[in-house]
Amino acid sequence: MLVQLQYLRAIAALLVVYFHAILQLRVMDPSAPLGAALFGQSGVDVFFVLSGFVMWITTHGKPVTTLEFYGKRIRRIVPLYWAVTIAAALVALALPQILKSTVFDLPHIAASLAFLPWVNPADPEGKMIMPLIVPGWTLNYEMYFYFLFGALLLFKQSLRLVLLVALLAAIVTLCLLSPVQNTATIFYGNLIVFEFAAGAVIGHFYLARYRIGTGTAVALTIVSTAALLLFDFLELSYDRLLTIGVPAIIIVFAMTSIDFAKYRELRVLRFLGDASYSIYLTHIFVLAGCRMAYSHLPGGLFHDEYFLVISMILLSCVIGELVHLFFELPVERYLSGRTPKRSARLTVPSNSAKLDHPTGS
């Protein structure tokens, strides 16, 4: 059972929510000391490594065609993302003061729905390459990964991993050496794409039954998590792949070496991991709502910085779980032609919807 993947997804989603909650706190109360404790964007890097790992182990040794792969990825990602993107566009049109980083711009909306990198018109400097739903920048990378990975399913299985790494390296090199730097070369030339490749490499070693001892894995996880959060907080000038990506890669590698079937399941983390995609996409609406409500709340406890951040995180999780249960799952089942199951277990190799989650992706 790879329940640890869901644990990692849950923790990654909570990190991202915390990061954005602190940003909102800075707006609500610029003097709050907790506002200085800004970290959590590293959750995205954990998602990327997990994505590569999951894509590899769920297709390895299976007769999955390129079209089948693309169809499944579209069913998993597109419905909820399009729903929240359209909702954000409508909010930007009707109530532009709610979402500070969003403006109603038709070309930008179209690019967002098509998962294409585009400069966000809300950025006064014209440098922020973000879709309408700002956290959706990771999904632009995910769809890029899926496009390349799906195409490589046309080749022999023994060649896919080498081709994946080589193809990503070639594209990054071309982008970096391009005499003209534009939105596309900047976006696709980002070294962060190698986190996905690293996840696939970990998946290869996992299926080859390469493991490290449990004690070593636990120690690596603790040390790497500390490094991940420290470098995330410090925001060093080195490339993100080195400062945050490497610890994220080691964490995933170490966690997949531990046999969690021996231990009691942490159901809360499991549930949050299952709903991580919904939490990831909807939490910005929840946080924006909290910011809008802040000035109308009575003082005292409701204006305490710790209470505010904890409340925003908990509310984001609750709303994300509800969206997962009443939108994400039903829509995915309908599009897949599947009937609800009373329970689902993660097994390897498995192609279940739970294991094949995009944030994942």
C-alpha positions as a Markdown table, in Angstrom:
| # | Residue | x | y | z |
|---|---|---|---|---|
| 1 | Met | 0.0 | 0.0 | 0.0 |
| 2 | Leu | 1.4 | 3.4 | -1.0 |
| 3 | Val | -0.6 | 5.4 | 1.5 |
| 4 | Gln | 2.5 | 7.5 | 2.0 |
| 5 | Leu | 1.8 | 9.2 | -1.3 |
| 6 | Gln | -1.5 | 10.5 | 0.1 |
| 7 | Tyr | 0.3 | 11.7 | 3.2 |
| 8 | Leu | 2.9 | 13.6 | 1.2 |
| 9 | Arg | 0.1 | 15.1 | -1.0 |
| 10 | Ala | -1.7 | 16.2 | 2.2 |
| 11 | Ile | 1.4 | 17.8 | 3.6 |
| 12 | Ala | 2.3 | 19.4 | 0.3 |
| 13 | Ala | -1.2 | 20.9 | 0.0 |
| 14 | Leu | -1.1 | 22.2 | 3.6 |
| 15 | Leu | 2.2 | 23.9 | 2.9 |
| 16 | Val | 0.9 | 25.7 | -0.1 |
| 17 | Val | -2.3 | 26.8 | 1.8 |
| 18 | Tyr | -0.1 | 28.0 | 4.7 |
| 19 | Phe | 2.1 | 30.0 | 2.3 |
| 20 | His | -0.9 | 31.8 | 0.8 |
| 21 | Ala | -2.5 | 32.2 | 4.2 |
| 22 | Ile | 0.6 | 34.1 | 5.4 |
| 23 | Leu | 0.4 | 36.3 | 2.3 |
| 24 | Gln | -3.2 | 37.1 | 3.1 |
| 25 | Leu | -2.2 | 37.8 | 6.8 |
| 26 | Arg | 0.3 | 40.3 | 5.6 |
| 27 | Val | -2.5 | 42.1 | 3.8 |
| 28 | Met | -4.9 | 42.0 | 6.7 |
| 29 | Asp | -2.4 | 42.9 | 9.4 |
| 30 | Pro | 1.0 | 44.1 | 8.0 |
| 31 | Ser | 2.4 | 44.4 | 11.5 |
| 32 | Ala | 1.7 | 40.8 | 12.5 |
| 33 | Pro | 5.0 | 39.0 | 13.5 |
| 34 | Leu | 3.8 | 35.8 | 12.1 |
| 35 | Gly | 3.8 | 37.4 | 8.7 |
| 36 | Ala | 7.6 | 37.0 | 8.7 |
| 37 | Ala | 7.3 | 33.2 | 8.8 |
| 38 | Leu | 6.7 | 32.9 | 5.1 |
| 39 | Phe | 7.4 | 29.5 | 3.6 |
| 40 | Gly | 5.4 | 26.7 | 2.0 |
| 41 | Gln | 5.8 | 27.1 | -1.7 |
| 42 | Ser | 8.0 | 24.0 | -1.5 |
| 43 | Gly | 4.8 | 21.9 | -1.4 |
| 44 | Val | 4.7 | 22.4 | -5.2 |
| 45 | Asp | 8.0 | 20.8 | -5.6 |
| 46 | Val | 6.9 | 17.7 | -3.7 |
| 47 | Phe | 3.8 | 17.6 | -5.9 |
| 48 | Phe | 6.0 | 17.6 | -9.1 |
| 49 | Val | 8.2 | 14.7 | -7.8 |
| 50 | Leu | 5.1 | 12.7 | -6.8 |
| 51 | Ser | 3.6 | 13.3 | -10.3 |
| 52 | Gly | 6.6 | 11.8 | -12.1 |
| 53 | Phe | 6.7 | 8.9 | -9.7 |
| 54 | Val | 3.0 | 8.1 | -10.1 |
| 55 | Met | 3.0 | 8.5 | -13.9 |
| 56 | Trp | 5.8 | 6.0 | -14.1 |
| 57 | Ile | 4.5 | 3.3 | -11.8 |
| 58 | Thr | 0.9 | 3.5 | -13.1 |
| 59 | Thr | 2.0 | 3.0 | -16.7 |
| 60 | His | 4.9 | 0.6 | -16.3 |
| 61 | Gly | 4.2 | -2.9 | -17.7 |
| 62 | Lys | 0.7 | -1.9 | -18.8 |
| 63 | Pro | -0.7 | -1.7 | -22.3 |
| 64 | Val | -1.7 | 2.0 | -21.9 |
| 65 | Thr | -2.0 | 3.8 | -25.2 |
| 66 | Thr | -1.2 | 7.5 | -25.6 |
| 67 | Leu | -4.8 | 8.4 | -26.2 |
| 68 | Glu | -6.0 | 6.5 | -23.2 |
| 69 | Phe | -3.3 | 8.2 | -21.1 |
| 70 | Tyr | -4.3 | 11.7 | -22.3 |
| 71 | Gly | -8.0 | 10.9 | -21.8 |
| 72 | Lys | -7.5 | 9.9 | -18.2 |
| 73 | Arg | -5.4 | 12.9 | -17.5 |
| 74 | Ile | -8.0 | 15.3 | -19.0 |
| 75 | Arg | -10.8 | 13.7 | -17.0 |
| 76 | Arg | -8.8 | 14.1 | -13.8 |
| 77 | Ile | -7.6 | 17.6 | -14.2 |
| 78 | Val | -9.7 | 19.6 | -16.6 |
| 79 | Pro | -13.3 | 19.7 | -15.1 |
| 80 | Leu | -12.4 | 21.1 | -11.7 |
| 81 | Tyr | -9.7 | 23.5 | -13.1 |
| 82 | Trp | -12.0 | 24.8 | -15.8 |
| 83 | Ala | -14.8 | 25.3 | -13.2 |
| 84 | Val | -12.6 | 27.3 | -10.8 |
| 85 | Thr | -11.1 | 29.3 | -13.7 |
| 86 | Ile | -14.5 | 30.2 | -15.0 |
| 87 | Ala | -15.6 | 31.1 | -11.5 |
| 88 | Ala | -12.6 | 33.3 | -11.0 |
| 89 | Ala | -13.2 | 35.0 | -14.3 |
| 90 | Leu | -16.8 | 35.8 | -13.3 |
| 91 | Val | -15.6 | 37.1 | -9.9 |
| 92 | Ala | -13.0 | 39.3 | -11.7 |
| 93 | Leu | -15.7 | 40.7 | -13.9 |
| 94 | Ala | -18.4 | 41.3 | -11.3 |
| 95 | Leu | -16.3 | 41.9 | -8.1 |
| 96 | Pro | -12.8 | 42.7 | -9.2 |
| 97 | Gln | -11.8 | 43.9 | -5.7 |
| 98 | Ile | -12.0 | 40.3 | -4.3 |
| 99 | Leu | -9.2 | 38.6 | -6.2 |
| 100 | Lys | -6.2 | 40.9 | -6.1 |
| 101 | Ser | -4.1 | 39.0 | -8.6 |
| 102 | Thr | -6.9 | 38.5 | -11.1 |
| 103 | Val | -8.4 | 40.7 | -13.8 |
| 104 | Phe | -10.9 | 39.9 | -16.5 |
| 105 | Asp | -8.9 | 39.5 | -19.8 |
| 106 | Leu | -10.2 | 37.3 | -22.5 |
| 107 | Pro | -6.8 | 36.3 | -24.1 |
| 108 | His | -5.5 | 35.4 | -20.6 |
| 109 | Ile | -8.6 | 33.4 | -19.8 |
| 110 | Ala | -8.3 | 31.5 | -23.0 |
| 111 | Ala | -4.7 | 30.7 | -22.4 |
| 112 | Ser | -5.5 | 29.6 | -18.8 |
| 113 | Leu | -8.1 | 27.2 | -20.0 |
| 114 | Ala | -5.7 | 25.8 | -22.6 |
| 115 | Phe | -2.9 | 25.4 | -20.0 |
| 116 | Leu | -0.6 | 27.7 | -21.9 |
| 117 | Pro | 1.9 | 30.0 | -20.1 |
| 118 | Trp | 0.8 | 33.6 | -20.3 |
| 119 | Val | 1.8 | 36.8 | -18.6 |
| 120 | Asn | -0.8 | 37.7 | -16.0 |
| 121 | Pro | -2.3 | 41.1 | -16.9 |
| 122 | Ala | -2.8 | 41.8 | -13.2 |
| 123 | Asp | 1.0 | 42.2 | -12.8 |
| 124 | Pro | 1.9 | 45.9 | -13.3 |
| 125 | Glu | 5.5 | 44.9 | -14.2 |
| 126 | Gly | 4.3 | 42.4 | -16.9 |
| 127 | Lys | 6.6 | 39.6 | -15.7 |
| 128 | Met | 4.4 | 37.2 | -13.8 |
| 129 | Ile | 3.7 | 34.1 | -15.9 |
| 130 | Met | 0.6 | 32.9 | -14.2 |
| 131 | Pro | -2.9 | 31.7 | -15.3 |
| 132 | Leu | -6.1 | 33.3 | -14.0 |
| 133 | Ile | -6.0 | 30.9 | -11.0 |
| 134 | Val | -2.5 | 31.7 | -9.8 |
| 135 | Pro | -1.8 | 28.3 | -8.3 |
| 136 | Gly | -2.7 | 26.9 | -11.7 |
| 137 | Trp | 0.8 | 27.6 | -13.0 |
| 138 | Thr | 1.7 | 24.2 | -11.7 |
| 139 | Leu | -1.0 | 22.6 | -13.8 |
| 140 | Asn | 0.5 | 24.2 | -16.9 |
| 141 | Tyr | 3.6 | 22.3 | -16.1 |
| 142 | Glu | 1.7 | 19.2 | -15.3 |
| 143 | Met | -0.1 | 19.2 | -18.7 |
| 144 | Tyr | 3.3 | 19.8 | -20.3 |
| 145 | Phe | 4.7 | 16.7 | -18.5 |
| 146 | Tyr | 1.7 | 14.7 | -19.4 |
| 147 | Phe | 1.9 | 15.7 | -23.1 |
| 148 | Leu | 5.6 | 14.5 | -23.3 |
| 149 | Phe | 5.1 | 11.4 | -21.1 |
| 150 | Gly | 2.0 | 10.3 | -23.1 |
| 151 | Ala | 3.9 | 10.8 | -26.4 |
| 152 | Leu | 6.7 | 8.6 | -25.0 |
| 153 | Leu | 4.3 | 5.7 | -24.5 |
| 154 | Leu | 4.6 | 5.2 | -28.3 |
| 155 | Phe | 8.2 | 3.9 | -27.6 |
| 156 | Lys | 9.5 | 0.7 | -26.1 |
| 157 | Gln | 9.2 | 0.7 | -22.3 |
| 158 | Ser | 13.0 | 0.2 | -21.9 |
| 159 | Leu | 13.6 | 3.5 | -23.7 |
| 160 | Arg | 11.1 | 5.8 | -22.1 |
| 161 | Leu | 13.0 | 6.9 | -19.0 |
| 162 | Val | 16.1 | 7.8 | -21.0 |
| 163 | Leu | 14.0 | 9.5 | -23.6 |
| 164 | Leu | 12.1 | 11.5 | -21.0 |
| 165 | Val | 15.2 | 12.9 | -19.4 |
| 166 | Ala | 16.9 | 13.5 | -22.7 |
| 167 | Leu | 13.8 | 15.3 | -24.1 |
| 168 | Leu | 13.4 | 17.5 | -21.1 |
| 169 | Ala | 17.1 | 18.3 | -21.1 |
| 170 | Ala | 17.0 | 19.2 | -24.9 |
| 171 | Ile | 14.0 | 21.5 | -24.5 |
| 172 | Val | 15.5 | 23.3 | -21.5 |
| 173 | Thr | 18.8 | 23.7 | -23.3 |
| 174 | Leu | 17.1 | 25.1 | -26.4 |
| 175 | Cys | 15.1 | 27.5 | -24.3 |
| 176 | Leu | 18.1 | 28.7 | -22.3 |
| 177 | Leu | 20.2 | 29.2 | -25.4 |
| 178 | Ser | 17.5 | 30.8 | -27.4 |
| 179 | Pro | 18.6 | 34.3 | -28.6 |
| 180 | Val | 15.1 | 35.5 | -28.0 |
| 181 | Gln | 13.7 | 35.1 | -24.5 |
| 182 | Asn | 9.9 | 35.2 | -24.3 |
| 183 | Thr | 7.1 | 33.7 | -22.2 |
| 184 | Ala | 7.5 | 30.2 | -23.7 |
| 185 | Thr | 11.3 | 30.0 | -23.4 |
| 186 | Ile | 11.3 | 31.3 | -19.8 |
| 187 | Phe | 8.5 | 28.9 | -18.8 |
| 188 | Tyr | 9.7 | 25.7 | -20.5 |
| 189 | Gly | 13.3 | 26.5 | -19.8 |
| 190 | Asn | 12.8 | 26.4 | -16.0 |
| 191 | Leu | 14.9 | 23.7 | -14.4 |
| 192 | Ile | 12.0 | 22.8 | -12.2 |
| 193 | Val | 10.9 | 20.4 | -14.9 |
| 194 | Phe | 13.6 | 18.0 | -13.8 |
| 195 | Glu | 11.7 | 17.4 | -10.6 |
| 196 | Phe | 9.1 | 15.5 | -12.6 |
| 197 | Ala | 11.9 | 13.5 | -14.3 |
| 198 | Ala | 13.4 | 12.7 | -10.9 |
| 199 | Gly | 10.1 | 11.3 | -9.8 |
| 200 | Ala | 10.0 | 9.0 | -12.7 |
| 201 | Val | 13.5 | 7.8 | -11.9 |
| 202 | Ile | 12.4 | 7.1 | -8.3 |
| 203 | Gly | 9.5 | 5.1 | -9.7 |
| 204 | His | 11.9 | 3.1 | -11.9 |
| 205 | Phe | 14.0 | 2.2 | -8.9 |
| 206 | Tyr | 10.9 | 1.5 | -6.8 |
| 207 | Leu | 9.5 | -1.0 | -9.3 |
| 208 | Ala | 13.0 | -2.6 | -9.5 |
| 209 | Arg | 12.6 | -3.2 | -5.7 |
| 210 | Tyr | 15.5 | -1.0 | -4.7 |
| 211 | Arg | 15.0 | 0.1 | -1.1 |
| 212 | Ile | 17.0 | 1.6 | 1.7 |
| 213 | Gly | 16.6 | 0.6 | 5.3 |
| 214 | Thr | 13.7 | 2.0 | 7.3 |
| 215 | Gly | 16.0 | 3.7 | 9.8 |
| 216 | Thr | 18.0 | 5.4 | 7.0 |
| 217 | Ala | 14.8 | 6.4 | 5.2 |
| 218 | Val | 13.3 | 8.0 | 8.3 |
| 219 | Ala | 16.6 | 9.9 | 9.0 |
| 220 | Leu | 16.7 | 11.1 | 5.4 |
| 221 | Thr | 13.1 | 12.2 | 5.5 |
| 222 | Ile | 13.7 | 14.2 | 8.7 |
| 223 | Val | 16.9 | 15.9 | 7.5 |
| 224 | Ser | 15.5 | 16.6 | 4.0 |
| 225 | Thr | 12.3 | 18.0 | 5.4 |
| 226 | Ala | 14.2 | 20.4 | 7.6 |
| 227 | Ala | 16.4 | 21.4 | 4.7 |
| 228 | Leu | 13.3 | 21.8 | 2.5 |
| 229 | Leu | 11.6 | 24.2 | 4.9 |
| 230 | Leu | 14.8 | 26.1 | 5.7 |
| 231 | Phe | 15.7 | 26.8 | 2.1 |
| 232 | Asp | 12.1 | 27.6 | 1.3 |
| 233 | Phe | 12.1 | 30.2 | 4.1 |
| 234 | Leu | 15.5 | 31.6 | 3.2 |
| 235 | Glu | 14.7 | 32.0 | -0.5 |
| 236 | Leu | 18.4 | 31.6 | -1.5 |
| 237 | Ser | 19.5 | 33.0 | -4.8 |
| 238 | Tyr | 20.5 | 29.6 | -6.2 |
| 239 | Asp | 18.2 | 27.7 | -8.6 |
| 240 | Arg | 15.0 | 26.3 | -7.0 |
| 241 | Leu | 15.9 | 22.8 | -8.3 |
| 242 | Leu | 18.9 | 22.8 | -6.1 |
| 243 | Thr | 17.6 | 24.4 | -2.9 |
| 244 | Ile | 14.1 | 23.0 | -2.8 |
| 245 | Gly | 13.9 | 20.4 | -5.5 |
| 246 | Val | 16.7 | 18.2 | -4.2 |
| 247 | Pro | 15.3 | 17.9 | -0.7 |
| 248 | Ala | 11.8 | 17.2 | -2.2 |
| 249 | Ile | 13.3 | 14.4 | -4.4 |
| 250 | Ile | 15.1 | 12.8 | -1.4 |
| 251 | Ile | 11.9 | 13.0 | 0.7 |
| 252 | Val | 9.8 | 11.1 | -1.9 |
| 253 | Phe | 12.6 | 8.6 | -2.4 |
| 254 | Ala | 12.9 | 7.9 | 1.3 |
| 255 | Met | 9.2 | 7.8 | 2.0 |
| 256 | Thr | 8.6 | 5.2 | -0.8 |
| 257 | Ser | 11.3 | 3.0 | 0.9 |
| 258 | Ile | 9.2 | 2.7 | 4.1 |
| 259 | Asp | 6.6 | 0.0 | 4.3 |
| 260 | Phe | 3.7 | 1.9 | 5.7 |
| 261 | Ala | 1.4 | -1.2 | 5.6 |
| 262 | Lys | 3.0 | -2.1 | 9.0 |
| 263 | Tyr | 1.7 | 1.0 | 10.6 |
| 264 | Arg | -1.7 | 2.3 | 11.5 |
| 265 | Glu | -3.2 | 4.5 | 8.8 |
| 266 | Leu | -3.4 | 8.2 | 9.6 |
| 267 | Arg | -6.9 | 8.7 | 8.3 |
| 268 | Val | -6.9 | 12.5 | 8.5 |
| 269 | Leu | -3.8 | 12.8 | 6.3 |
| 270 | Arg | -5.2 | 10.1 | 4.0 |
| 271 | Phe | -8.5 | 12.1 | 3.5 |
| 272 | Leu | -6.6 | 15.3 | 3.0 |
| 273 | Gly | -4.3 | 13.6 | 0.5 |
| 274 | Asp | -7.3 | 12.3 | -1.5 |
| 275 | Ala | -8.7 | 15.9 | -1.6 |
| 276 | Ser | -5.4 | 17.6 | -2.2 |
| 277 | Tyr | -6.3 | 18.7 | -5.7 |
| 278 | Ser | -9.5 | 20.3 | -4.7 |
| 279 | Ile | -7.9 | 21.9 | -1.7 |
| 280 | Tyr | -5.1 | 23.2 | -3.9 |
| 281 | Leu | -7.4 | 24.8 | -6.4 |
| 282 | Thr | -10.1 | 26.2 | -4.2 |
| 283 | His | -8.1 | 27.5 | -1.2 |
| 284 | Ile | -7.5 | 30.9 | -2.9 |
| 285 | Phe | -11.2 | 31.6 | -2.9 |
| 286 | Val | -11.5 | 30.7 | 0.8 |
| 287 | Leu | -8.5 | 32.9 | 1.7 |
| 288 | Ala | -9.9 | 35.8 | -0.3 |
| 289 | Gly | -13.2 | 35.4 | 1.5 |
| 290 | Cys | -11.4 | 35.4 | 4.8 |
| 291 | Arg | -9.6 | 38.6 | 3.9 |
| 292 | Met | -12.9 | 40.2 | 2.8 |
| 293 | Ala | -14.6 | 39.2 | 6.1 |
| 294 | Tyr | -11.6 | 40.3 | 8.3 |
| 295 | Ser | -12.7 | 43.9 | 8.7 |
| 296 | His | -16.2 | 42.9 | 9.7 |
| 297 | Leu | -15.1 | 40.5 | 12.4 |
| 298 | Pro | -15.1 | 41.6 | 16.1 |
| 299 | Gly | -11.7 | 42.2 | 17.7 |
| 300 | Gly | -10.0 | 40.0 | 20.2 |
| 301 | Leu | -9.6 | 36.3 | 19.2 |
| 302 | Phe | -10.9 | 36.8 | 15.7 |
| 303 | His | -8.0 | 39.2 | 15.0 |
| 304 | Asp | -5.4 | 37.1 | 16.6 |
| 305 | Glu | -2.8 | 36.2 | 13.9 |
| 306 | Tyr | -2.4 | 32.6 | 15.0 |
| 307 | Phe | -6.2 | 32.1 | 15.2 |
| 308 | Leu | -6.6 | 33.7 | 11.7 |
| 309 | Val | -4.0 | 31.5 | 10.0 |
| 310 | Ile | -5.2 | 28.3 | 11.6 |
| 311 | Ser | -8.8 | 29.1 | 10.8 |
| 312 | Met | -7.9 | 29.9 | 7.2 |
| 313 | Ile | -6.1 | 26.6 | 6.8 |
| 314 | Leu | -8.9 | 24.6 | 8.4 |
| 315 | Leu | -11.6 | 26.3 | 6.4 |
| 316 | Ser | -9.6 | 25.7 | 3.2 |
| 317 | Cys | -9.4 | 22.0 | 4.0 |
| 318 | Val | -13.1 | 21.7 | 4.8 |
| 319 | Ile | -14.1 | 23.5 | 1.6 |
| 320 | Gly | -11.6 | 21.5 | -0.4 |
| 321 | Glu | -12.9 | 18.2 | 1.0 |
| 322 | Leu | -16.5 | 19.2 | 0.2 |
| 323 | Val | -15.5 | 20.1 | -3.4 |
| 324 | His | -13.7 | 16.8 | -3.7 |
| 325 | Leu | -16.7 | 14.7 | -2.5 |
| 326 | Phe | -19.4 | 16.6 | -4.3 |
| 327 | Phe | -17.8 | 17.8 | -7.5 |
| 328 | Glu | -14.4 | 16.3 | -8.3 |
| 329 | Leu | -15.3 | 12.6 | -7.6 |
| 330 | Pro | -18.8 | 12.6 | -9.1 |
| 331 | Val | -17.6 | 14.3 | -12.3 |
| 332 | Glu | -14.6 | 12.0 | -12.7 |
| 333 | Arg | -16.8 | 9.0 | -12.2 |
| 334 | Tyr | -19.4 | 10.2 | -14.7 |
| 335 | Leu | -16.8 | 10.9 | -17.3 |
| 336 | Ser | -15.1 | 7.6 | -16.7 |
| 337 | Gly | -18.4 | 5.7 | -16.7 |
| 338 | Arg | -17.6 | 4.2 | -13.3 |
| 339 | Thr | -20.0 | 3.6 | -10.4 |
| 340 | Pro | -19.0 | 4.7 | -6.9 |
| 341 | Lys | -17.1 | 2.2 | -4.8 |
| 342 | Arg | -17.4 | 1.8 | -1.1 |
| 343 | Ser | -13.7 | 1.7 | -0.6 |
| 344 | Ala | -10.5 | 1.9 | -2.5 |
| 345 | Arg | -7.0 | 0.7 | -1.7 |
| 346 | Leu | -3.7 | 1.8 | -3.1 |
| 347 | Thr | -1.7 | -1.0 | -4.5 |
| 348 | Val | 1.3 | -1.1 | -6.7 |
| 349 | Pro | 1.2 | -1.3 | -9.6 |
| 350 | Ser | -2.2 | 0.4 | -9.6 |
| 351 | Asn | -4.0 | 2.7 | -12.0 |
| 352 | Ser | -6.7 | 3.8 | -9.5 |
| 353 | Ala | -8.0 | 7.3 | -9.5 |
| 354 | Lys | -6.7 | 7.9 | -6.0 |
| 355 | Leu | -3.1 | 6.9 | -6.8 |
| 356 | Asp | -3.3 | 8.6 | -10.2 |
| 357 | His | -4.1 | 12.0 | -8.7 |
| 358 | Pro | -2.6 | 14.9 | -10.6 |
| 359 | Thr | -1.2 | 16.9 | -7.7 |
| 360 | Gly | -0.5 | 16.3 | -7.5 |
| 361 | Ser | -0.1 | 17.0 | -9.0 |
